[in-house]
Amino acid sequence: MSPAPLPTPAVVPRPESLTVRPGHFALTPETGVRAPAEAADAAGLARELLGVSGSGDQLRLRLVDEPALGAEGYRLKVTEDGVEAHAAAPAGLRWAVQTLRQLAAGEGRLPCVEVLDRPRFGWRGSLLDVARWCHPLPFLYRYVDLLALHKLNTLHLHLTDDQGWRFEVRKYPLLTEVGGFRAGSSLGHADQGRTDDVPHGGFYTQEELRDLVRYAGRRGVRVMPEIDAPGHMQAAVASYPWLGNRPDRRLPVRRAWGVSRHVLNVSDAAVDFVCDVLDELTDVFPFEYVHIGGDEVPTDEWEASADARRRIAAEGLGGAGELVGWWASRLAGHLAARGRRAAVWDELLERGVPAGAAVFAWQGLPRVDAGLRAGHDVVAAPYEHLYLDWAEGEGPEEPLAILSSLPLERVYAYRPPETVLGVQGHLWSEYLPTPELVEWRAFPRLAAVAEVGWSGAERDHPDFRRRLSAHLPLLDRLGVHYRPPDPPTA
Ligand code: TNX
């Protein structure tokens, strides 16, 4: 009789190859980690996440000259004597540690395995909207941890919107003193047009965000900040009315979800203002990309403005819509002069993508292709697959959501074109006022996003489900408030 097959350990996202061998290696507090100085972060992570602090060298992290592993790939070998992890760069060793964390599954017993692994796409992220609801700073740390656990390497922090400004700007303190607070919020679904009188607000200081960025960096997570302009700016206009199109008018920070018609004016002073904000922002966030928004900009105020008409004529633009592209190119130029690249929403495809900017395609699958066809770098977040703020199911027990539904299967089924930079799962927070609700919507669908971004193009839904059910106990141990997956549909 042949021996029973060895159980295949559950790693999410699926590694390129994983072979199980008989036997185990037991991690104990006495297990020691050895690593070169350049991999000190990965070694620190291993000690922290695997709970080992001995002085031996049973867990050996090495940097090797193996270009095929790329910037993030790694090899892992667990034998009964210890663990060897190899990578061409420190990032790969960090991901090897996350794989070990999953293999140990909280029990400190590593099955003997050989793993070869590297990501399909270099950009694997999640947008977290902290503008609609100011999520507590400790939750941002936890979210970074959960991204890293799934080998997601980018946190897109949506820091400003009509309903709140969360980034401390020293030159313009009213942005947070006034713009950080609102007098109420939508009550029920925004379509019903009701609001409450429960104040909400908050912001993050530059020091707090610097610490978060450092923490994320040690885990291999880059933080891309977003200042959304020239629409989604009512909180800024409420703080400094001269930024708006009717300086005589006082606007409140917006309560209701949905798109505000009140956008920035097109003066040089308004552009300089946002450039000043970007200067302070790039001081805090070292990542190459800065997202400058550009989505959902109603042009009514500009059409009614003599100043805007003059700007359109002076710049030789085709109409008010092109002022969105004009705004983006001014901001992108400012960033480029400081060695940074702009990221913009896909609305700019019709309104003028600034040179060198990356396009974030959100308005459906055809927008991903349109961005690629136009020759841009594209990050794919098509809403029918990757908008995790949509309810997962249709049931009456589902918490209120902007739209429904986006089942786990549909996230997992997304097959991005080979030529995108990568993918992001988006957590807009209108209907996610608490960290618990964010986690409910994010997990386990974000694990599927991670798999779409990291693993090969082939899809094996039963295999994903099997690995996922072995992965969920780890999320349980971490106290993640995830939504238990519905039974597979087919
Ligand atoms: C559209 S996606 C928006 C956000 C909303 C989101 C809700 C994008 C660039 N803009 O302002 O929060 O829909 O799903």
PDB file of N, CA, C and O in Angstrom, residues 155-223:
ATOM      1  N   LEU A 155       0.058  50.290  -0.049  1.00  0.00           N
ATOM      2  CA  LEU A 155      -1.115  50.869   0.599  1.00  0.00           C
ATOM      3  C   LEU A 155      -1.360  52.227  -0.041  1.00  0.00           C
ATOM      4  O   LEU A 155      -0.515  53.119   0.026  1.00  0.00           O
ATOM      5  N   HIS A 156      -2.518  52.356  -0.698  1.00  0.00           N
ATOM      6  CA  HIS A 156      -2.917  53.622  -1.325  1.00  0.00           C
ATOM      7  C   HIS A 156      -3.824  54.331  -0.306  1.00  0.00           C
ATOM      8  O   HIS A 156      -4.939  53.881  -0.068  1.00  0.00           O
ATOM      9  N   LEU A 157      -3.306  55.385   0.298  1.00  0.00           N
ATOM     10  CA  LEU A 157      -4.050  56.094   1.350  1.00  0.00           C
ATOM     11  C   LEU A 157      -4.771  57.286   0.746  1.00  0.00           C
ATOM     12  O   LEU A 157      -4.129  58.269   0.350  1.00  0.00           O
ATOM     13  N   HIS A 158      -6.085  57.193   0.694  1.00  0.00           N
ATOM     14  CA  HIS A 158      -6.909  58.280   0.152  1.00  0.00           C
ATOM     15  C   HIS A 158      -7.160  59.266   1.313  1.00  0.00           C
ATOM     16  O   HIS A 158      -8.011  59.030   2.162  1.00  0.00           O
ATOM     17  N   LEU A 159      -6.383  60.352   1.325  1.00  0.00           N
ATOM     18  CA  LEU A 159      -6.285  61.203   2.524  1.00  0.00           C
ATOM     19  C   LEU A 159      -7.228  62.394   2.547  1.00  0.00           C
ATOM     20  O   LEU A 159      -7.391  63.018   3.606  1.00  0.00           O
ATOM     21  N   THR A 160      -7.784  62.750   1.385  1.00  0.00           N
ATOM     22  CA  THR A 160      -8.604  63.968   1.354  1.00  0.00           C
ATOM     23  C   THR A 160      -9.826  63.745   0.491  1.00  0.00           C
ATOM     24  O   THR A 160      -9.766  63.040  -0.518  1.00  0.00           O
ATOM     25  N   ASP A 161     -10.927  64.354   0.896  1.00  0.00           N
ATOM     26  CA  ASP A 161     -12.134  64.282   0.074  1.00  0.00           C
ATOM     27  C   ASP A 161     -13.096  65.374   0.524  1.00  0.00           C
ATOM     28  O   ASP A 161     -12.790  66.151   1.440  1.00  0.00           O
ATOM     29  N   ASP A 162     -14.266  65.432  -0.129  1.00  0.00           N
ATOM     30  CA  ASP A 162     -15.266  66.434   0.230  1.00  0.00           C
ATOM     31  C   ASP A 162     -15.620  66.367   1.719  1.00  0.00           C
ATOM     32  O   ASP A 162     -15.908  67.377   2.346  1.00  0.00           O
ATOM     33  N   GLN A 163     -15.625  65.152   2.263  1.00  0.00           N
ATOM     34  CA  GLN A 163     -16.143  64.945   3.627  1.00  0.00           C
ATOM     35  C   GLN A 163     -15.065  64.978   4.702  1.00  0.00           C
ATOM     36  O   GLN A 163     -15.375  64.764   5.881  1.00  0.00           O
ATOM     37  N   GLY A 164     -13.810  65.244   4.322  1.00  0.00           N
ATOM     38  CA  GLY A 164     -12.794  65.315   5.370  1.00  0.00           C
ATOM     39  C   GLY A 164     -11.380  65.401   4.817  1.00  0.00           C
ATOM     40  O   GLY A 164     -11.069  64.789   3.793  1.00  0.00           O
ATOM     41  N   TRP A 165     -10.537  66.177   5.503  1.00  0.00           N
ATOM     42  CA  TRP A 165      -9.119  66.337   5.148  1.00  0.00           C
ATOM     43  C   TRP A 165      -8.305  65.761   6.297  1.00  0.00           C
ATOM     44  O   TRP A 165      -8.434  66.211   7.431  1.00  0.00           O
ATOM     45  N   ARG A 166      -7.459  64.753   6.016  1.00  0.00           N
ATOM     46  CA  ARG A 166      -6.806  64.015   7.109  1.00  0.00           C
ATOM     47  C   ARG A 166      -5.306  64.219   7.205  1.00  0.00           C
ATOM     48  O   ARG A 166      -4.673  63.614   8.070  1.00  0.00           O
ATOM     49  N   PHE A 167      -4.715  65.000   6.309  1.00  0.00           N
ATOM     50  CA  PHE A 167      -3.255  65.157   6.296  1.00  0.00           C
ATOM     51  C   PHE A 167      -2.870  66.522   6.861  1.00  0.00           C
ATOM     52  O   PHE A 167      -3.260  67.558   6.301  1.00  0.00           O
ATOM     53  N   GLU A 168      -2.118  66.524   7.943  1.00  0.00           N
ATOM     54  CA  GLU A 168      -1.658  67.789   8.541  1.00  0.00           C
ATOM     55  C   GLU A 168      -0.779  68.546   7.544  1.00  0.00           C
ATOM     56  O   GLU A 168       0.196  67.997   7.024  1.00  0.00           O
ATOM     57  N   VAL A 169      -1.125  69.809   7.279  1.00  0.00           N
ATOM     58  CA  VAL A 169      -0.298  70.656   6.412  1.00  0.00           C
ATOM     59  C   VAL A 169       0.107  71.862   7.253  1.00  0.00           C
ATOM     60  O   VAL A 169      -0.735  72.634   7.696  1.00  0.00           O
ATOM     61  N   ARG A 170       1.402  72.001   7.507  1.00  0.00           N
ATOM     62  CA  ARG A 170       1.843  73.044   8.453  1.00  0.00           C
ATOM     63  C   ARG A 170       1.580  74.436   7.914  1.00  0.00           C
ATOM     64  O   ARG A 170       1.229  75.344   8.671  1.00  0.00           O
ATOM     65  N   LYS A 171       1.701  74.588   6.599  1.00  0.00           N
ATOM     66  CA  LYS A 171       1.507  75.921   6.031  1.00  0.00           C
ATOM     67  C   LYS A 171       0.032  76.337   6.049  1.00  0.00           C
ATOM     68  O   LYS A 171      -0.257  77.528   6.054  1.00  0.00           O
ATOM     69  N   TYR A 172      -0.859  75.383   6.041  1.00  0.00           N
ATOM     70  CA  TYR A 172      -2.303  75.693   5.976  1.00  0.00           C
ATOM     71  C   TYR A 172      -3.042  74.917   7.077  1.00  0.00           C
ATOM     72  O   TYR A 172      -3.741  73.927   6.805  1.00  0.00           O
ATOM     73  N   PRO A 173      -2.920  75.391   8.313  1.00  0.00           N
ATOM     74  CA  PRO A 173      -3.460  74.610   9.448  1.00  0.00           C
ATOM     75  C   PRO A 173      -4.972  74.433   9.411  1.00  0.00           C
ATOM     76  O   PRO A 173      -5.483  73.473   9.997  1.00  0.00           O
ATOM     77  N   LEU A 174      -5.675  75.339   8.707  1.00  0.00           N
ATOM     78  CA  LEU A 174      -7.137  75.193   8.697  1.00  0.00           C
ATOM     79  C   LEU A 174      -7.583  73.943   7.946  1.00  0.00           C
ATOM     80  O   LEU A 174      -8.713  73.467   8.130  1.00  0.00           O
ATOM     81  N   LEU A 175      -6.715  73.398   7.085  1.00  0.00           N
ATOM     82  CA  LEU A 175      -7.120  72.190   6.346  1.00  0.00           C
ATOM     83  C   LEU A 175      -7.550  71.098   7.305  1.00  0.00           C
ATOM     84  O   LEU A 175      -8.527  70.383   7.045  1.00  0.00           O
ATOM     85  N   THR A 176      -6.823  70.967   8.411  1.00  0.00           N
ATOM     86  CA  THR A 176      -7.238  69.948   9.379  1.00  0.00           C
ATOM     87  C   THR A 176      -8.108  70.544  10.486  1.00  0.00           C
ATOM     88  O   THR A 176      -9.034  69.882  10.956  1.00  0.00           O
ATOM     89  N   GLU A 177      -7.839  71.801  10.880  1.00  0.00           N
ATOM     90  CA  GLU A 177      -8.647  72.391  11.970  1.00  0.00           C
ATOM     91  C   GLU A 177     -10.102  72.543  11.551  1.00  0.00           C
ATOM     92  O   GLU A 177     -11.023  72.315  12.337  1.00  0.00           O
ATOM     93  N   VAL A 178     -10.301  72.971  10.312  1.00  0.00           N
ATOM     94  CA  VAL A 178     -11.670  73.122   9.786  1.00  0.00           C
ATOM     95  C   VAL A 178     -12.030  71.909   8.925  1.00  0.00           C
ATOM     96  O   VAL A 178     -13.050  71.244   9.130  1.00  0.00           O
ATOM     97  N   GLY A 179     -11.162  71.625   7.952  1.00  0.00           N
ATOM     98  CA  GLY A 179     -11.474  70.583   6.962  1.00  0.00           C
ATOM     99  C   GLY A 179     -11.470  69.169   7.525  1.00  0.00           C
ATOM    100  O   GLY A 179     -11.977  68.252   6.874  1.00  0.00           O
ATOM    101  N   GLY A 180     -10.902  68.992   8.717  1.00  0.00           N
ATOM    102  CA  GLY A 180     -10.849  67.651   9.298  1.00  0.00           C
ATOM    103  C   GLY A 180     -12.133  67.240   9.998  1.00  0.00           C
ATOM    104  O   GLY A 180     -12.241  66.106  10.473  1.00  0.00           O
ATOM    105  N   PHE A 181     -13.100  68.150  10.078  1.00  0.00           N
ATOM    106  CA  PHE A 181     -14.302  67.866  10.879  1.00  0.00           C
ATOM    107  C   PHE A 181     -15.567  68.209  10.110  1.00  0.00           C
ATOM    108  O   PHE A 181     -15.605  69.207   9.396  1.00  0.00           O
ATOM    109  N   ARG A 182     -16.586  67.391  10.261  1.00  0.00           N
ATOM    110  CA  ARG A 182     -17.880  67.687   9.644  1.00  0.00           C
ATOM    111  C   ARG A 182     -18.974  67.538  10.695  1.00  0.00           C
ATOM    112  O   ARG A 182     -18.786  66.847  11.709  1.00  0.00           O
ATOM    113  N   ALA A 183     -20.124  68.158  10.405  1.00  0.00           N
ATOM    114  CA  ALA A 183     -21.185  68.250  11.413  1.00  0.00           C
ATOM    115  C   ALA A 183     -22.128  67.057  11.384  1.00  0.00           C
ATOM    116  O   ALA A 183     -22.974  66.908  12.261  1.00  0.00           O
ATOM    117  N   GLY A 184     -22.012  66.221  10.373  1.00  0.00           N
ATOM    118  CA  GLY A 184     -22.900  65.061  10.277  1.00  0.00           C
ATOM    119  C   GLY A 184     -22.486  64.228   9.084  1.00  0.00           C
ATOM    120  O   GLY A 184     -21.522  64.550   8.390  1.00  0.00           O
ATOM    121  N   SER A 185     -23.238  63.150   8.861  1.00  0.00           N
ATOM    122  CA  SER A 185     -22.911  62.211   7.782  1.00  0.00           C
ATOM    123  C   SER A 185     -24.204  61.728   7.151  1.00  0.00           C
ATOM    124  O   SER A 185     -25.279  61.899   7.725  1.00  0.00           O
ATOM    125  N   SER A 186     -24.089  61.100   5.986  1.00  0.00           N
ATOM    126  CA  SER A 186     -25.272  60.491   5.382  1.00  0.00           C
ATOM    127  C   SER A 186     -25.891  59.501   6.364  1.00  0.00           C
ATOM    128  O   SER A 186     -25.185  58.779   7.069  1.00  0.00           O
ATOM    129  N   LEU A 187     -27.208  59.487   6.364  1.00  0.00           N
ATOM    130  CA  LEU A 187     -27.931  58.556   7.234  1.00  0.00           C
ATOM    131  C   LEU A 187     -28.595  57.543   6.310  1.00  0.00           C
ATOM    132  O   LEU A 187     -29.387  57.917   5.443  1.00  0.00           O
ATOM    133  N   GLY A 188     -28.256  56.282   6.470  1.00  0.00           N
ATOM    134  CA  GLY A 188     -28.734  55.291   5.513  1.00  0.00           C
ATOM    135  C   GLY A 188     -28.002  55.470   4.192  1.00  0.00           C
ATOM    136  O   GLY A 188     -26.934  56.096   4.134  1.00  0.00           O
ATOM    137  N   HIS A 189     -28.579  54.935   3.112  1.00  0.00           N
ATOM    138  CA  HIS A 189     -27.924  55.066   1.810  1.00  0.00           C
ATOM    139  C   HIS A 189     -28.030  56.509   1.318  1.00  0.00           C
ATOM    140  O   HIS A 189     -29.074  57.146   1.476  1.00  0.00           O
ATOM    141  N   ALA A 190     -26.955  57.011   0.731  1.00  0.00           N
ATOM    142  CA  ALA A 190     -26.935  58.418   0.295  1.00  0.00           C
ATOM    143  C   ALA A 190     -28.068  58.717  -0.685  1.00  0.00           C
ATOM    144  O   ALA A 190     -28.536  59.859  -0.758  1.00  0.00           O
ATOM    145  N   ASP A 191     -28.522  57.698  -1.430  1.00  0.00           N
ATOM    146  CA  ASP A 191     -29.625  57.905  -2.386  1.00  0.00           C
ATOM    147  C   ASP A 191     -30.884  58.423  -1.698  1.00  0.00           C
ATOM    148  O   ASP A 191     -31.741  59.030  -2.332  1.00  0.00           O
ATOM    149  N   GLN A 192     -31.010  58.130  -0.396  1.00  0.00           N
ATOM    150  CA  GLN A 192     -32.211  58.566   0.331  1.00  0.00           C
ATOM    151  C   GLN A 192     -32.140  60.033   0.725  1.00  0.00           C
ATOM    152  O   GLN A 192     -33.135  60.605   1.192  1.00  0.00           O
ATOM    153  N   GLY A 193     -30.958  60.635   0.576  1.00  0.00           N
ATOM    154  CA  GLY A 193     -30.823  62.073   0.773  1.00  0.00           C
ATOM    155  C   GLY A 193     -30.956  62.564   2.208  1.00  0.00           C
ATOM    156  O   GLY A 193     -31.228  63.740   2.433  1.00  0.00           O
ATOM    157  N   ARG A 194     -30.764  61.677   3.182  1.00  0.00           N
ATOM    158  CA  ARG A 194     -30.868  62.139   4.577  1.00  0.00           C
ATOM    159  C   ARG A 194     -29.478  62.206   5.207  1.00  0.00           C
ATOM    160  O   ARG A 194     -28.584  61.438   4.851  1.00  0.00           O
ATOM    161  N   THR A 195     -29.327  63.139   6.164  1.00  0.00           N
ATOM    162  CA  THR A 195     -28.071  63.203   6.915  1.00  0.00           C
ATOM    163  C   THR A 195     -28.389  63.298   8.401  1.00  0.00           C
ATOM    164  O   THR A 195     -29.488  63.687   8.785  1.00  0.00           O
ATOM    165  N   ASP A 196     -27.393  62.926   9.222  1.00  0.00           N
ATOM    166  CA  ASP A 196     -27.575  63.054  10.668  1.00  0.00           C
ATOM    167  C   ASP A 196     -26.789  64.258  11.180  1.00  0.00           C
ATOM    168  O   ASP A 196     -26.174  64.996  10.402  1.00  0.00           O
ATOM    169  N   ASP A 197     -26.835  64.474  12.500  1.00  0.00           N
ATOM    170  CA  ASP A 197     -26.125  65.604  13.107  1.00  0.00           C
ATOM    171  C   ASP A 197     -25.029  65.109  14.040  1.00  0.00           C
ATOM    172  O   ASP A 197     -24.711  65.753  15.030  1.00  0.00           O
ATOM    173  N   VAL A 198     -24.481  63.956  13.721  1.00  0.00           N
ATOM    174  CA  VAL A 198     -23.431  63.405  14.581  1.00  0.00           C
ATOM    175  C   VAL A 198     -22.079  63.864  14.024  1.00  0.00           C
ATOM    176  O   VAL A 198     -21.695  63.454  12.927  1.00  0.00           O
ATOM    177  N   PRO A 199     -21.373  64.708  14.767  1.00  0.00           N
ATOM    178  CA  PRO A 199     -20.104  65.215  14.229  1.00  0.00           C
ATOM    179  C   PRO A 199     -19.083  64.091  14.073  1.00  0.00           C
ATOM    180  O   PRO A 199     -19.109  63.112  14.822  1.00  0.00           O
ATOM    181  N   HIS A 200     -18.220  64.252  13.105  1.00  0.00           N
ATOM    182  CA  HIS A 200     -17.128  63.281  12.924  1.00  0.00           C
ATOM    183  C   HIS A 200     -15.893  64.029  12.437  1.00  0.00           C
ATOM    184  O   HIS A 200     -16.003  64.989  11.674  1.00  0.00           O
ATOM    185  N   GLY A 201     -14.741  63.554  12.855  1.00  0.00           N
ATOM    186  CA  GLY A 201     -13.529  64.185  12.351  1.00  0.00           C
ATOM    187  C   GLY A 201     -12.274  63.557  12.903  1.00  0.00           C
ATOM    188  O   GLY A 201     -12.312  62.579  13.663  1.00  0.00           O
ATOM    189  N   GLY A 202     -11.167  64.154  12.491  1.00  0.00           N
ATOM    190  CA  GLY A 202      -9.854  63.679  12.924  1.00  0.00           C
ATOM    191  C   GLY A 202      -8.865  63.850  11.788  1.00  0.00           C
ATOM    192  O   GLY A 202      -9.249  64.140  10.654  1.00  0.00           O
ATOM    193  N   PHE A 203      -7.597  63.710  12.127  1.00  0.00           N
ATOM    194  CA  PHE A 203      -6.554  63.792  11.097  1.00  0.00           C
ATOM    195  C   PHE A 203      -5.303  63.132  11.634  1.00  0.00           C
ATOM    196  O   PHE A 203      -5.246  62.741  12.810  1.00  0.00           O
ATOM    197  N   TYR A 204      -4.329  62.956  10.757  1.00  0.00           N
ATOM    198  CA  TYR A 204      -3.050  62.367  11.164  1.00  0.00           C
ATOM    199  C   TYR A 204      -1.975  63.437  11.073  1.00  0.00           C
ATOM    200  O   TYR A 204      -1.936  64.196  10.098  1.00  0.00           O
ATOM    201  N   THR A 205      -1.105  63.498  12.072  1.00  0.00           N
ATOM    202  CA  THR A 205       0.009  64.443  11.988  1.00  0.00           C
ATOM    203  C   THR A 205       1.066  63.876  11.044  1.00  0.00           C
ATOM    204  O   THR A 205       1.105  62.668  10.766  1.00  0.00           O
ATOM    205  N   GLN A 206       1.947  64.755  10.598  1.00  0.00           N
ATOM    206  CA  GLN A 206       3.026  64.301   9.715  1.00  0.00           C
ATOM    207  C   GLN A 206       3.906  63.285  10.442  1.00  0.00           C
ATOM    208  O   GLN A 206       4.347  62.307   9.839  1.00  0.00           O
ATOM    209  N   GLU A 207       4.165  63.522  11.726  1.00  0.00           N
ATOM    210  CA  GLU A 207       4.995  62.578  12.481  1.00  0.00           C
ATOM    211  C   GLU A 207       4.340  61.199  12.540  1.00  0.00           C
ATOM    212  O   GLU A 207       4.999  60.168  12.388  1.00  0.00           O
ATOM    213  N   GLU A 208       3.041  61.185  12.774  1.00  0.00           N
ATOM    214  CA  GLU A 208       2.330  59.901  12.834  1.00  0.00           C
ATOM    215  C   GLU A 208       2.452  59.161  11.507  1.00  0.00           C
ATOM    216  O   GLU A 208       2.675  57.943  11.462  1.00  0.00           O
ATOM    217  N   LEU A 209       2.306  59.893  10.419  1.00  0.00           N
ATOM    218  CA  LEU A 209       2.351  59.235   9.107  1.00  0.00           C
ATOM    219  C   LEU A 209       3.773  58.793   8.763  1.00  0.00           C
ATOM    220  O   LEU A 209       3.979  57.731   8.171  1.00  0.00           O
ATOM    221  N   ARG A 210       4.761  59.602   9.181  1.00  0.00           N
ATOM    222  CA  ARG A 210       6.160  59.192   8.950  1.00  0.00           C
ATOM    223  C   ARG A 210       6.448  57.861   9.648  1.00  0.00           C
ATOM    224  O   ARG A 210       7.087  56.979   9.078  1.00  0.00           O
ATOM    225  N   ASP A 211       5.961  57.743  10.874  1.00  0.00           N
ATOM    226  CA  ASP A 211       6.183  56.487  11.609  1.00  0.00           C
ATOM    227  C   ASP A 211       5.476  55.322  10.917  1.00  0.00           C
ATOM    228  O   ASP A 211       6.011  54.221  10.816  1.00  0.00           O
ATOM    229  N   LEU A 212       4.267  55.593  10.435  1.00  0.00           N
ATOM    230  CA  LEU A 212       3.520  54.542   9.730  1.00  0.00           C
ATOM    231  C   LEU A 212       4.288  54.098   8.480  1.00  0.00           C
ATOM    232  O   LEU A 212       4.399  52.895   8.195  1.00  0.00           O
ATOM    233  N   VAL A 213       4.816  55.067   7.741  1.00  0.00           N
ATOM    234  CA  VAL A 213       5.561  54.752   6.516  1.00  0.00           C
ATOM    235  C   VAL A 213       6.790  53.897   6.842  1.00  0.00           C
ATOM    236  O   VAL A 213       7.092  52.931   6.143  1.00  0.00           O
ATOM    237  N   ARG A 214       7.480  54.252   7.934  1.00  0.00           N
ATOM    238  CA  ARG A 214       8.656  53.467   8.339  1.00  0.00           C
ATOM    239  C   ARG A 214       8.260  52.032   8.695  1.00  0.00           C
ATOM    240  O   ARG A 214       8.903  51.069   8.284  1.00  0.00           O
ATOM    241  N   TYR A 215       7.188  51.922   9.452  1.00  0.00           N
ATOM    242  CA  TYR A 215       6.695  50.614   9.871  1.00  0.00           C
ATOM    243  C   TYR A 215       6.326  49.771   8.648  1.00  0.00           C
ATOM    244  O   TYR A 215       6.690  48.606   8.534  1.00  0.00           O
ATOM    245  N   ALA A 216       5.608  50.400   7.726  1.00  0.00           N
ATOM    246  CA  ALA A 216       5.194  49.691   6.513  1.00  0.00           C
ATOM    247  C   ALA A 216       6.428  49.273   5.709  1.00  0.00           C
ATOM    248  O   ALA A 216       6.499  48.147   5.205  1.00  0.00           O
ATOM    249  N   GLY A 217       7.398  50.160   5.607  1.00  0.00           N
ATOM    250  CA  GLY A 217       8.607  49.876   4.835  1.00  0.00           C
ATOM    251  C   GLY A 217       9.329  48.642   5.367  1.00  0.00           C
ATOM    252  O   GLY A 217       9.828  47.823   4.585  1.00  0.00           O
ATOM    253  N   ARG A 218       9.376  48.504   6.679  1.00  0.00           N
ATOM    254  CA  ARG A 218      10.037  47.321   7.258  1.00  0.00           C
ATOM    255  C   ARG A 218       9.311  46.047   6.870  1.00  0.00           C
ATOM    256  O   ARG A 218       9.885  44.965   6.914  1.00  0.00           O
ATOM    257  N   ARG A 219       8.054  46.156   6.526  1.00  0.00           N
ATOM    258  CA  ARG A 219       7.272  44.982   6.115  1.00  0.00           C
ATOM    259  C   ARG A 219       7.147  44.847   4.597  1.00  0.00           C
ATOM    260  O   ARG A 219       6.385  44.021   4.102  1.00  0.00           O
ATOM    261  N   GLY A 220       7.834  45.701   3.864  1.00  0.00           N
ATOM    262  CA  GLY A 220       7.778  45.614   2.405  1.00  0.00           C
ATOM    263  C   GLY A 220       6.551  46.263   1.807  1.00  0.00           C
ATOM    264  O   GLY A 220       6.191  45.987   0.662  1.00  0.00           O
ATOM    265  N   VAL A 221       5.892  47.140   2.570  1.00  0.00           N
ATOM    266  CA  VAL A 221       4.696  47.816   2.060  1.00  0.00           C
ATOM    267  C   VAL A 221       5.019  49.292   1.829  1.00  0.00           C
ATOM    268  O   VAL A 221       5.460  49.989   2.741  1.00  0.00           O
ATOM    269  N   ARG A 222       4.814  49.751   0.596  1.00  0.00           N
ATOM    270  CA  ARG A 222       5.027  51.151   0.252  1.00  0.00           C
ATOM    271  C   ARG A 222       3.706  51.877   0.427  1.00  0.00           C
ATOM    272  O   ARG A 222       2.646  51.305   0.176  1.00  0.00           O
ATOM    273  N   VAL A 223       3.783  53.115   0.849  1.00  0.00           N
ATOM    274  CA  VAL A 223       2.544  53.859   1.057  1.00  0.00           C
ATOM    275  C   VAL A 223       2.464  54.976   0.014  1.00  0.00           C
ATOM    276  O   VAL A 223       3.323  55.855  -0.035  1.00  0.00           O
TER     277      VAL A 223
END
